[in-house]
Every structure is written in structure tokens, then in C-alpha cells.
Short mmCIF file of C-alpha atoms (C1' of nucleotides) in Angstrom, two decimals:
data_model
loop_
_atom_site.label_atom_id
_atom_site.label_comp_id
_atom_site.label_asym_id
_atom_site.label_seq_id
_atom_site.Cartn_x
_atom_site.Cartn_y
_atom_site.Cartn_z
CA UNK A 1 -3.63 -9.26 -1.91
CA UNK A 2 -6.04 -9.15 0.92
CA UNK A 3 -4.76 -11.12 4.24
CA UNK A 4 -6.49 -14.23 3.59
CA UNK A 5 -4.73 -15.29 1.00
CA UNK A 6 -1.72 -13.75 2.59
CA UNK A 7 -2.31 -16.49 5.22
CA UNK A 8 -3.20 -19.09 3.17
CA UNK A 9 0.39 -18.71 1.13
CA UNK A 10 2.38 -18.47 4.02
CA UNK A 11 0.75 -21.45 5.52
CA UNK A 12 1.37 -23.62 2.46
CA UNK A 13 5.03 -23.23 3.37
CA UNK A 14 4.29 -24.17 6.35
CA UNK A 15 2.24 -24.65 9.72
CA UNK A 16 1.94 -21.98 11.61
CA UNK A 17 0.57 -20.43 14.90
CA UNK A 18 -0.94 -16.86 14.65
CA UNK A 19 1.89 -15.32 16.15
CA UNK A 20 4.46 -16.87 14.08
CA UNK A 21 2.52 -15.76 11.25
CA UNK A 22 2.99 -12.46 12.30
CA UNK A 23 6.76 -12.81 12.62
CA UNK A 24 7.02 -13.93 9.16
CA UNK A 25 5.07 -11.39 7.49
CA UNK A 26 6.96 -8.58 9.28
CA UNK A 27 10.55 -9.99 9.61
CA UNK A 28 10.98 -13.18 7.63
CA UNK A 29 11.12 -14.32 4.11
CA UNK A 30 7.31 -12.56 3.39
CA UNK A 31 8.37 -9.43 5.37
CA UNK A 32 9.70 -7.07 2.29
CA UNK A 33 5.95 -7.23 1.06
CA UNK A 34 3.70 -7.66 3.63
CA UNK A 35 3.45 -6.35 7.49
CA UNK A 36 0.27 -7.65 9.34
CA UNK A 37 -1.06 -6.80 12.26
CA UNK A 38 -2.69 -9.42 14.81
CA UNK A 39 -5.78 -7.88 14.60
CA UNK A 40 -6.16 -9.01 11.33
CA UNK A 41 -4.31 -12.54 11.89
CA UNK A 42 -6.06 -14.26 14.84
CA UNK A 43 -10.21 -13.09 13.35
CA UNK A 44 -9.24 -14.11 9.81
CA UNK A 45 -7.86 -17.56 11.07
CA UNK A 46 -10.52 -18.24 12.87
CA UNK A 47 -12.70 -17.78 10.03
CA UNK A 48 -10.37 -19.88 7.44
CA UNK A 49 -10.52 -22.69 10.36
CA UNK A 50 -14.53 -22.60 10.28
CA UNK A 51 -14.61 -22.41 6.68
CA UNK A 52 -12.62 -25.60 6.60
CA UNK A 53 -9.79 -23.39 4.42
CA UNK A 54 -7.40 -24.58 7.51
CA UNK A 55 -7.15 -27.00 10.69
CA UNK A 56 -6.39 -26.03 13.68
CA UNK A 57 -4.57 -28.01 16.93
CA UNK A 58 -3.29 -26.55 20.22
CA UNK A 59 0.44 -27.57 21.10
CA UNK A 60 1.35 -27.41 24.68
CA UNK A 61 5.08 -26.85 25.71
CA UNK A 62 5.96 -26.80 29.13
CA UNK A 63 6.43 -23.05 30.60
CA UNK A 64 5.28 -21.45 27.52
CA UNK A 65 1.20 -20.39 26.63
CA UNK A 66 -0.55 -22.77 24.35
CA UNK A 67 0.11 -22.36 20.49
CA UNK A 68 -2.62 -23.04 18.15
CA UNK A 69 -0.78 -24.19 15.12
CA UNK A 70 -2.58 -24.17 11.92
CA UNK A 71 -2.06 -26.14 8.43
CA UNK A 72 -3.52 -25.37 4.92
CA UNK A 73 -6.49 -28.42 3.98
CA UNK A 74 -7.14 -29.16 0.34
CA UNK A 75 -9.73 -26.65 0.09
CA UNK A 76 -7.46 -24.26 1.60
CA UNK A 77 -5.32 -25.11 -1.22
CA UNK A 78 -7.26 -24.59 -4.03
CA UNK A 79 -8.83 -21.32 -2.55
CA UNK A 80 -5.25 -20.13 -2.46
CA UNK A 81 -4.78 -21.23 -6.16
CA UNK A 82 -7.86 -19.22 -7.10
CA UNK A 83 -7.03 -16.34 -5.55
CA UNK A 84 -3.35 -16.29 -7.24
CA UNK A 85 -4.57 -17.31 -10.58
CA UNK A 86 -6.29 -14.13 -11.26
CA UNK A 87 -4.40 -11.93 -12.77
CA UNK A 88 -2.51 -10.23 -10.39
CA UNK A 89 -3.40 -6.09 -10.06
CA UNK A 90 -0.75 -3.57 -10.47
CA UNK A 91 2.01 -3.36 -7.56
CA UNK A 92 0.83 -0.92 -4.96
CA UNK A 93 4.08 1.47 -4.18
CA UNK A 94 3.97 3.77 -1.69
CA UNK A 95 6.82 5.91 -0.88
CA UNK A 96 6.85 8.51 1.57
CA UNK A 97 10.58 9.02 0.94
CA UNK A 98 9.74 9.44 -2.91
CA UNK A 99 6.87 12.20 -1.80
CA UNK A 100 10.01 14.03 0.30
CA UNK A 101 12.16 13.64 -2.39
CA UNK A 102 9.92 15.28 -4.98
CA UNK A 103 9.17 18.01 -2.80
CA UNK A 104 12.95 18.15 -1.93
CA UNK A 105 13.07 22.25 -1.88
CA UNK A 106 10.37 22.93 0.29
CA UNK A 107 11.85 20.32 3.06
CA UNK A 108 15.28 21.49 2.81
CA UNK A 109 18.43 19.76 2.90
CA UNK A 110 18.85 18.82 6.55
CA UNK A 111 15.68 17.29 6.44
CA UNK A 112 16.36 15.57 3.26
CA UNK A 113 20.06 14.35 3.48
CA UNK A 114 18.23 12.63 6.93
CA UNK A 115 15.52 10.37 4.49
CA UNK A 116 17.99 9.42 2.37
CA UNK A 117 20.78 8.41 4.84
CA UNK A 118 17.46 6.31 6.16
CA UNK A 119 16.77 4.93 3.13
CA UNK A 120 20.29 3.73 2.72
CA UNK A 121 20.42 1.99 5.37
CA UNK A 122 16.81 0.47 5.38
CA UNK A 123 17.91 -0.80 1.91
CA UNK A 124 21.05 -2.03 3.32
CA UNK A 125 19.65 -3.74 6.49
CA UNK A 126 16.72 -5.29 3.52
CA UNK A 127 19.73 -6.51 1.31
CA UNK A 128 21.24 -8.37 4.02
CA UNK A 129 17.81 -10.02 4.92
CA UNK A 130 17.60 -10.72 1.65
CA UNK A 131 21.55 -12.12 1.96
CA UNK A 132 20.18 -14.57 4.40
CA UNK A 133 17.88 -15.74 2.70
CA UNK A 134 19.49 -16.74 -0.46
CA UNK A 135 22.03 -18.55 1.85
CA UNK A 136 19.53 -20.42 3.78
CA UNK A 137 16.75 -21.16 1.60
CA UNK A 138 16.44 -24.08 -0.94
CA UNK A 139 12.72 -23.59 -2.46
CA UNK A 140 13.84 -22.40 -5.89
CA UNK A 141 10.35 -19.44 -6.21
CA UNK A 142 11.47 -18.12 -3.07
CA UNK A 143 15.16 -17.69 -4.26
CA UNK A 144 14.21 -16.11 -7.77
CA UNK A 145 12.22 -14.18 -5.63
CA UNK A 146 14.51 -13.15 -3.04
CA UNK A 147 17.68 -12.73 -5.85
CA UNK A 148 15.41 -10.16 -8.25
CA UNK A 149 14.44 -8.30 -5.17
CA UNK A 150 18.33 -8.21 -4.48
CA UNK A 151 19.18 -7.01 -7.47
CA UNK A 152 16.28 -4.64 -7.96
CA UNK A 153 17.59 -3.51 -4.39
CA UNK A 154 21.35 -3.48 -5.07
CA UNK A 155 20.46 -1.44 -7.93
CA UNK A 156 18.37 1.06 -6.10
CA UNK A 157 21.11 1.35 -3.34
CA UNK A 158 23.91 2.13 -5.82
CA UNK A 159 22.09 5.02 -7.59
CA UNK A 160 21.11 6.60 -3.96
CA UNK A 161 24.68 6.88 -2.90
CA UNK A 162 25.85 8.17 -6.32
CA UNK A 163 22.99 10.79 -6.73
CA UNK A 164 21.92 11.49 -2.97
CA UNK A 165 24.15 14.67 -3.45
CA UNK A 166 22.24 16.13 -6.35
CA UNK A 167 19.08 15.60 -4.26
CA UNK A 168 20.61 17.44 -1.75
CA UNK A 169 21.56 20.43 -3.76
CA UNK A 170 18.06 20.42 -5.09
CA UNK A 171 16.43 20.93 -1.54
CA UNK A 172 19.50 23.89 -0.76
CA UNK A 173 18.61 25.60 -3.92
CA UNK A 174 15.40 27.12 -1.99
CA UNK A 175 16.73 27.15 1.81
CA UNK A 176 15.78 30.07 3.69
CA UNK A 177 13.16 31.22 0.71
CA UNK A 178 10.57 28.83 1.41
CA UNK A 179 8.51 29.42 -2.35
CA UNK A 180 7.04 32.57 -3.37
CA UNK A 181 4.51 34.28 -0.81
CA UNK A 182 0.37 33.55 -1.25
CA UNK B 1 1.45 9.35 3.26
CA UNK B 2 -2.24 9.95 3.65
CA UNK B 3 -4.50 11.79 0.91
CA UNK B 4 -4.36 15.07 2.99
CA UNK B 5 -0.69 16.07 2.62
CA UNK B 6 -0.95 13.69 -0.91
CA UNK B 7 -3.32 16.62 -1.89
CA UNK B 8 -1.61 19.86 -0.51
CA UNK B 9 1.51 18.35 -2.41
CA UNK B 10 -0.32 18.30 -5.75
CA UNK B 11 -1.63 21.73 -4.95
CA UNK B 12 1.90 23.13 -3.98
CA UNK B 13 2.83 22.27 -7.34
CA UNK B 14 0.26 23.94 -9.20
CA UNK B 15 -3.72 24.99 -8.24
CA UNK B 16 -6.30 22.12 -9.53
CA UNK B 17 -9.53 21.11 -9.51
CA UNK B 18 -10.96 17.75 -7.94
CA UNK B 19 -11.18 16.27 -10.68
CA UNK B 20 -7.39 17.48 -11.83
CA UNK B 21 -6.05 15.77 -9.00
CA UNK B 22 -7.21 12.78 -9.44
CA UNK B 23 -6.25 12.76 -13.15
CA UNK B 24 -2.75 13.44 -11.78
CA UNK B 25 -2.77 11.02 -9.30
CA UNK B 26 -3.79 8.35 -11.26
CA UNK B 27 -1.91 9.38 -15.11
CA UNK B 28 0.18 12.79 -14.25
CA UNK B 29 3.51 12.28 -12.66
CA UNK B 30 2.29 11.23 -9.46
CA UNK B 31 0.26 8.23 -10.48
CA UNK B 32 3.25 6.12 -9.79
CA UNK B 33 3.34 6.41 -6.09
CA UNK B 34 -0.45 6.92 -5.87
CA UNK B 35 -3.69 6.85 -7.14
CA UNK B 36 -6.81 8.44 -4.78
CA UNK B 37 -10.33 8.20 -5.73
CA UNK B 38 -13.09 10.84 -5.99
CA UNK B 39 -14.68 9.49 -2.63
CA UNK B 40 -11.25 10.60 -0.83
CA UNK B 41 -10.45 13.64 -2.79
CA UNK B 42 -13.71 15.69 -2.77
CA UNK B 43 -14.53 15.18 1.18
CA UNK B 44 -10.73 15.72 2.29
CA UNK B 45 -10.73 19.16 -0.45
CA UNK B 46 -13.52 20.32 1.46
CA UNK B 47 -12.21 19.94 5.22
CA UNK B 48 -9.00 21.06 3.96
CA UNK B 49 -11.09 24.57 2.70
CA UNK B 50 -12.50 24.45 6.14
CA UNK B 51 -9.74 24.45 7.73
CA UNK B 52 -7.82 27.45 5.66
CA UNK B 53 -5.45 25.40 4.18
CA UNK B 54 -6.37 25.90 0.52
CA UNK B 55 -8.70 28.37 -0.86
CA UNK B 56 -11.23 27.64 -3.35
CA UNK B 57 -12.66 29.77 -6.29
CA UNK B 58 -15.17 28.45 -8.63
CA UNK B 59 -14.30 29.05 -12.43
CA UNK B 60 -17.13 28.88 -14.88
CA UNK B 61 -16.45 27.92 -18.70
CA UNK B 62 -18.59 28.14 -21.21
CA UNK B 63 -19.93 24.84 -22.27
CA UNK B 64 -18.17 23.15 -19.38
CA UNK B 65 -19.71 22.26 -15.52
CA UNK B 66 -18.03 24.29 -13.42
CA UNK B 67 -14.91 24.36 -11.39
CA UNK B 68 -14.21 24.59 -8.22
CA UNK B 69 -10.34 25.38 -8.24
CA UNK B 70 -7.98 25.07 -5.35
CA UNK B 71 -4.72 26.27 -4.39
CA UNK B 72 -2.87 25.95 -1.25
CA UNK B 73 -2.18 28.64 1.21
CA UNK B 74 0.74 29.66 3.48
CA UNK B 75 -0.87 27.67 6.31
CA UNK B 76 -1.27 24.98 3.78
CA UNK B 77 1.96 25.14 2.77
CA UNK B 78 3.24 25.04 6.83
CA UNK B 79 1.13 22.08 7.27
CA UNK B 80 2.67 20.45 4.25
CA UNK B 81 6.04 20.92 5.39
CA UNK B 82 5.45 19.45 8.87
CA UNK B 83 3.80 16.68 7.14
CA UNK B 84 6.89 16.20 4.90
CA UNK B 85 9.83 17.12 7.71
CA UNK B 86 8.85 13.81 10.12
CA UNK B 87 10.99 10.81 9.21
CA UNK B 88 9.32 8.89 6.36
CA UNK B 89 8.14 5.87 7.33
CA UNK B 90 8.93 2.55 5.50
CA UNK B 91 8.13 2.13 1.75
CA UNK B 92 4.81 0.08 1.35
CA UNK B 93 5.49 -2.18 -1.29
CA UNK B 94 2.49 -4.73 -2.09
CA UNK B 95 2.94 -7.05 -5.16
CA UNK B 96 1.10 -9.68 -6.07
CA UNK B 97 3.43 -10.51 -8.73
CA UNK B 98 5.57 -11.19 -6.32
CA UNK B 99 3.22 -13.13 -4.25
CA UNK B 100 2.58 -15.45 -7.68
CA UNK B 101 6.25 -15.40 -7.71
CA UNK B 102 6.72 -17.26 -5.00
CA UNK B 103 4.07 -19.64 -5.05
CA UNK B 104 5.16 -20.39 -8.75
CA UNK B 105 4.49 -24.12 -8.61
CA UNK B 106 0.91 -24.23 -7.21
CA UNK B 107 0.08 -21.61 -10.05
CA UNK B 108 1.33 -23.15 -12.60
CA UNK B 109 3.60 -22.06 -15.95
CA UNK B 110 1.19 -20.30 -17.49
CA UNK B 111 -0.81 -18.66 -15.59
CA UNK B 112 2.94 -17.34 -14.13
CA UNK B 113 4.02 -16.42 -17.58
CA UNK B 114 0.79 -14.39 -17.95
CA UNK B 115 1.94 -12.72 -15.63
CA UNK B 116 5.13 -12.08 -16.16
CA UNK B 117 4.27 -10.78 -19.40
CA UNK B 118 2.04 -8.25 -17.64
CA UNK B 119 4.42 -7.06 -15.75
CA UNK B 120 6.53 -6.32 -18.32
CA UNK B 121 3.97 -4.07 -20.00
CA UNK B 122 3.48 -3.07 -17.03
CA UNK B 123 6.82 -1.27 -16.46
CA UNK B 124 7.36 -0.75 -20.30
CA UNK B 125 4.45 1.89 -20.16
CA UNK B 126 5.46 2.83 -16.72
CA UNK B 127 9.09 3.75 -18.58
CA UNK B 128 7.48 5.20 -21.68
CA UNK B 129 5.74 7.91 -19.14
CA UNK B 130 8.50 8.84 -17.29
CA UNK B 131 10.48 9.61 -20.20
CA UNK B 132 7.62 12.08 -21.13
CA UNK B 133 8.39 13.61 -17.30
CA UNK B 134 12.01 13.91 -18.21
CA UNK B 135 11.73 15.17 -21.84
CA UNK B 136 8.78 17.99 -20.58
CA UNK B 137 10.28 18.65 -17.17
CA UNK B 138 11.80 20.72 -16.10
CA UNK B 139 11.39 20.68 -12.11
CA UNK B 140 14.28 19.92 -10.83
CA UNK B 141 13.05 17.51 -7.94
CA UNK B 142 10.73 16.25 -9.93
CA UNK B 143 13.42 15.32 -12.52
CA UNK B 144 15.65 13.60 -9.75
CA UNK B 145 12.73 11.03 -9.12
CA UNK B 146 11.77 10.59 -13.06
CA UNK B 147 15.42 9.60 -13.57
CA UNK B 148 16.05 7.28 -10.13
CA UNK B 149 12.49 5.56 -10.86
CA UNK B 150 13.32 5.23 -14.47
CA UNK B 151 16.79 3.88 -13.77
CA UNK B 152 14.92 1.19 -10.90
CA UNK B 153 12.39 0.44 -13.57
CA UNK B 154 14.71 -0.18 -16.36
CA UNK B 155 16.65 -2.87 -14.61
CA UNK B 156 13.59 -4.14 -13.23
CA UNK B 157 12.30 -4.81 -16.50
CA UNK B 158 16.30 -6.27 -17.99
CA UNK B 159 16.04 -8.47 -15.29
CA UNK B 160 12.78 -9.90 -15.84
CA UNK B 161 13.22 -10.13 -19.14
CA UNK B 162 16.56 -11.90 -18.46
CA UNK B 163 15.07 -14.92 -15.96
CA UNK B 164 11.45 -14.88 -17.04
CA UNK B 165 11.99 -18.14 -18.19
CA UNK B 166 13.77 -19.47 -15.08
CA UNK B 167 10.31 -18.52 -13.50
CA UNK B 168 8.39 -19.90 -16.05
CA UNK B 169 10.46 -23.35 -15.54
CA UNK B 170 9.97 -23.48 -11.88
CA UNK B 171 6.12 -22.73 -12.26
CA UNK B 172 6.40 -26.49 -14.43
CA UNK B 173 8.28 -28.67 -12.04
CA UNK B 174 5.27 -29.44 -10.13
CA UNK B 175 2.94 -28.60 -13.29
CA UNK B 176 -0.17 -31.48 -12.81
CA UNK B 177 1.44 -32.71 -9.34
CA UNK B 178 -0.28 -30.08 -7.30
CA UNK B 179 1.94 -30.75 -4.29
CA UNK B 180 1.35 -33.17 -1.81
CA UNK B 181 -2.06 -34.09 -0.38
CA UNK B 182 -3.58 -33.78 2.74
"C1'" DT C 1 11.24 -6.35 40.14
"C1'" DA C 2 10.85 -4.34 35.86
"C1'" DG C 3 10.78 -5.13 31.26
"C1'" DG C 4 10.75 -8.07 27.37
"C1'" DC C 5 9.21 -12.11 24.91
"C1'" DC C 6 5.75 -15.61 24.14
"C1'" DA C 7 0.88 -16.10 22.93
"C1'" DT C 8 -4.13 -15.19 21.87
"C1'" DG C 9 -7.80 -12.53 21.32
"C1'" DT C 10 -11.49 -8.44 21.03
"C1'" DA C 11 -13.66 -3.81 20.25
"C1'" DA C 12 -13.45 0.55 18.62
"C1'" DC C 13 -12.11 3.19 15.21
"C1'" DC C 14 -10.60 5.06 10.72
"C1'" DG C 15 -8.94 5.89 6.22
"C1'" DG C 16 -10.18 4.89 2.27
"C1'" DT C 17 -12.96 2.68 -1.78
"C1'" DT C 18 -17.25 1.47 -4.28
"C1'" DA C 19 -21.22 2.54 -6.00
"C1'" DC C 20 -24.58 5.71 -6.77
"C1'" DA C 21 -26.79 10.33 -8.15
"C1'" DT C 22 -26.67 14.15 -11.44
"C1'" DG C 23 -26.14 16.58 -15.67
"C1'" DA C 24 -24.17 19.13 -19.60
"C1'" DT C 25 -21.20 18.78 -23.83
"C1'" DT C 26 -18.77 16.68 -27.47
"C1'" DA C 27 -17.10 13.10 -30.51
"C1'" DG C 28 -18.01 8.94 -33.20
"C1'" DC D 1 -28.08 8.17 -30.74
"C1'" DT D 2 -24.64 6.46 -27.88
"C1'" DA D 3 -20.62 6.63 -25.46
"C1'" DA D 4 -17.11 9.10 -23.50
"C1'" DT D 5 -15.34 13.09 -21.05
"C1'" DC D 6 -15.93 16.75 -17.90
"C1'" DA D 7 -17.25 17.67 -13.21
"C1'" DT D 8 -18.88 17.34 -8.23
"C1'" DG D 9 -20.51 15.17 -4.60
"C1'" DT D 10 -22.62 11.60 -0.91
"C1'" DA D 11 -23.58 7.26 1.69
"C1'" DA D 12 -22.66 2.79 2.64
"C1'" DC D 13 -19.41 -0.28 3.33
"C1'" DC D 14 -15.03 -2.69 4.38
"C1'" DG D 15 -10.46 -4.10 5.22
"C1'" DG D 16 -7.47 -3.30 8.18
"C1'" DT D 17 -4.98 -1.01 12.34
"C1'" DT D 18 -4.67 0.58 17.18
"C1'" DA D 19 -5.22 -0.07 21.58
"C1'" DC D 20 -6.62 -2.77 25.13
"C1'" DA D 21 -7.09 -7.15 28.08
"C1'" DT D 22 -4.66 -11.16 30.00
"C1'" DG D 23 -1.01 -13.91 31.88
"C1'" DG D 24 3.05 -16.87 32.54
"C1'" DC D 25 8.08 -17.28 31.98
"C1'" DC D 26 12.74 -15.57 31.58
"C1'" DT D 27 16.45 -12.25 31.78
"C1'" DA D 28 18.86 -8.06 33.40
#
DNA sequence: TAGGCCATGTAACCGGTTACATGATTAG
DNA sequence: CTAATCATGTAACCGGTTACATGGCCTA
């Protein structure tokens, strides 16, 4: 899942400048799997454009900078197919909270109630992203898409609130006696 | 979450060898959240000796290379805990199941079902080890995370199993059409 | 008038992986 | 005899981020 074809699938939704690329991947519909940075947008562009993979074409609007928008070609097309068709490696999950969590005695309660009362409401704020897009969107991957990440989500959510207090306990159990000495 | 406090986590659990660690971050009960490679582990083992924050003891068995066993000091352990204590930042989820997902109709059905399928192995063995965690377990914190990624997991996989074919169906629609051209 | 948004782009850096080098022991 | 497992380590590479450079327009 390397950026290129990142940009190649979101462009096959639609056209897009490199900044609204960027908007997508780290608040729209692509945004609960992908954050990229524009350091990584505007070079690999630029190389899809000379590799023919897009087109490029700079839209003026009055009072506002120059946008190059960009659209998929054919071959753009077909790379993307090629690099989905493979099949896909495993999901990459990294969880900072889960590394806390684990670790829950030796961070304490304070520390802990905090991650999870963040996770809540990052989950919450996701599920209501997520919310929006079921309402809005009518391209039938994106909405199985968008309604098993809400689920998977709702799911997650639910357990949190109903075992965030055992966590909590867990990290107490230790307070004050931070593990055995070297 | 980088490999630094990934290791002086592993080694605040119990003292290991390079090549322990990256058994357990790739099988053991970490390998869900992470898996680090010998080019990481070895260098970043060796700066963290440098630095105090493990120690380092070679055991020699007969028959068998040589060890060079780790385990983490009290200044280890301090740095682990500031490492842990800041606010976790965001889970990094990257799927490119999902990414198939949503460009179901330029992959086609079954190329998509292939990889549904996968998936579904996929979190079938991912179940099957966690339920060795919670049967042999018996780390409390540890335990908590076993149980909330086992209860994720196991709707996860009901779900998919559930609309697979939903997925499968949308991959068809434009099966042989591949979109519109240029 | 200060700060935020729009918009594009580059250069330096960095965290990590891949591939390689080495070598003994054990299981098939 | 071959392959796998145990075990450590290095060097080259690479994909990506961070920080910087630039500048006009709009809002508070």
C-alpha cells in the first residue's frame, strides 16, 4: 500500500489537485486508512504525470493560486489494477493505545483512564465520519466499506466503555510500587 | 510507537535475546500490533546497552551459538514509562483489504473473493492465538487486550462472513466493463 | 495586522527493511 | 546430505516525514 497506488485509487474516484488529495487521505472518505503527507503527494505526482500513469492541467480561479488538477489515464488504470490484484499483505495495526494498555500497571491509572477516554472519543468522532458518509455516499464499495468499518467500530466502542473500568483497576493494582527493584 | 520503547516493553516483561524478541514480535503475543526485523532490533539493542538502559550478559549453551541476553534496567524502565505516559497518538491502521474493498469493481469478483477468503484465515488464526494468550495467561493487562482484540476480531470475522457475498456481488457489476474509458 | 486557509513544491533527514555474511547443530 | 532452526550482526537502500520556502486572499 505504498502512496502511488494510494494516489492512483483516490484519483479513479476522482480528479484531483495535490492538495485535495491530501485532504482526502487525512479527513475524507480514505482518511480512516491512510494520512499522507505533501511531501510524498506533489514528487510522486509528478512522477505518475511523466510516466503517463496521470494527466495533468492547471485551473485558474480568480483570487485563489493555480490548482493543478490531475485525472487517472488508461495506463494509470491498469497500473492501479495490478497493484490491487496482488494479493493484498496482512493489515498493518499499530496501536500505541494497545502498547499502554498492555503495560497498563506500569503507567498507572491516571495516565491510563486519559488513553482510553481518548480513544473513546477518537472512535466516536471516526463513527460519525463514518455516519456521514453512509448518508452521503452512493458508490456501493465505499458504503460496504464505510458500514463494516462502522460496525467493526461500534463494536470496539461498546466494549471500551463496558470494560475501560477493569483496565483501570489493572493499572491501580501496582500504583505507587512501580515493579520489583533491578 | 517506535522499536526503542517496542523493545524495553518486551524486555519489561521478561529478559530476551535478539533473536527472542523478534520471535515475539512477530508469533508471541505481541505480533499482533507489531512485527520488527533483525536489522532494527540488533542495532537499537546495542545503543540501548550503550546508553544503560538494559544490561546485557552473554549465556553460552552447549551445542547452541551463544546468547547475548538482555533485560531492562531501572533507567530503562523510567524511560519506558515516559515513553508510555505521553498521549498515544492515533491508531495506524493500513489495510489493503480495505483498499481492494473499495475499489471492488475495477478488481473484479474474484480476485475480491480471494481476498476475502484470506482475510478470513487471516483473523481465524489471529483468534486461534489469542485464545492460547487467554487460556496460558495469566497477566492481567495482558489478558484485558487478548479478550478486547479477540472480541474486535470475532465480529470482524461474523461480519465478513455475513456480507462477503455482498462484496463479492459488487466486485461483478462492472465485471468485463472495466469502467469508462479515457 | 495577524493568523488561517489555499496551493505547490524541495531538501534534508530518519526510521526502518532487505539482503547479505557467518556458522554451528539438529531433524528429516 | 539438505534444509531448517538457532543466533548475531552490518551495509545499502528506500519510502516516507519534517521542516522550510513562497505568496496571495480572506477573516477576526
Amino acid at each position: 500500500m505504498n502512496v502511488r497506488t494510494l494516489i492512483l485509487a483516490i484519483l479513479n474516484f476522482c480528479e484531483a489537485s495535490g492538495y485535495e488529495i491530501k485532504k482526502m487521505s487525512s479527513e475524507g472518505s480514505f482518511s480512516y486508512f491512510v494520512d499522507i503527507s505533501y511531501g510524498s503527494i506533489y514528487p510522486t505526482l509528478a512522477r505518475l504525470e511523466a510516466e503517463g500513469m496521470v494527466a495533468g492541467r492547471v485551473e485558474s480561479h480568480a483570487g485563489k493560486p493555480d490548482r493543478r488538477i490531475y485525472s487517472i489515464t488508461e495506463r494509470g488504470r491498469a497500473e492501479l489494477v495490478r497493484g490491487l490484484s496482488q494479493p493484498p499483505q496482512k493489515d498493518i495495526f499499530k496501536s500505541e493505545f494497545l502498547l499502554q494498555a498492555i503495560n497498563a500497571p506500569l503507567v498507572g491509572p491516571d495516565v491510563m483512564a486519559a488513553a482510553l477516554a481518548a480513544r473513546i472519543a477518537n472512535l466516536e468522532a471516526e463513527i460519525a465520519m463514518l455516519d456521514g458518509i453512509i448518508a452521503d455516499c452512493d458508490h456501493p464499495a465505499t458504503l460496504w466499506v464505510a458500514n463494516y468499518g462502522k460496525r467493526i467500530m461500534t463494536t470496539d466502542l461498546h466494549y471500551l466503555k463496558a470494560h475501560r473500568n477493569d483496565l483501570v483497576a489493572i493499572a491501580g493494582q501496582a500504583a505507587g510500587a512501580p515493579q520489583a527493584a533491578e
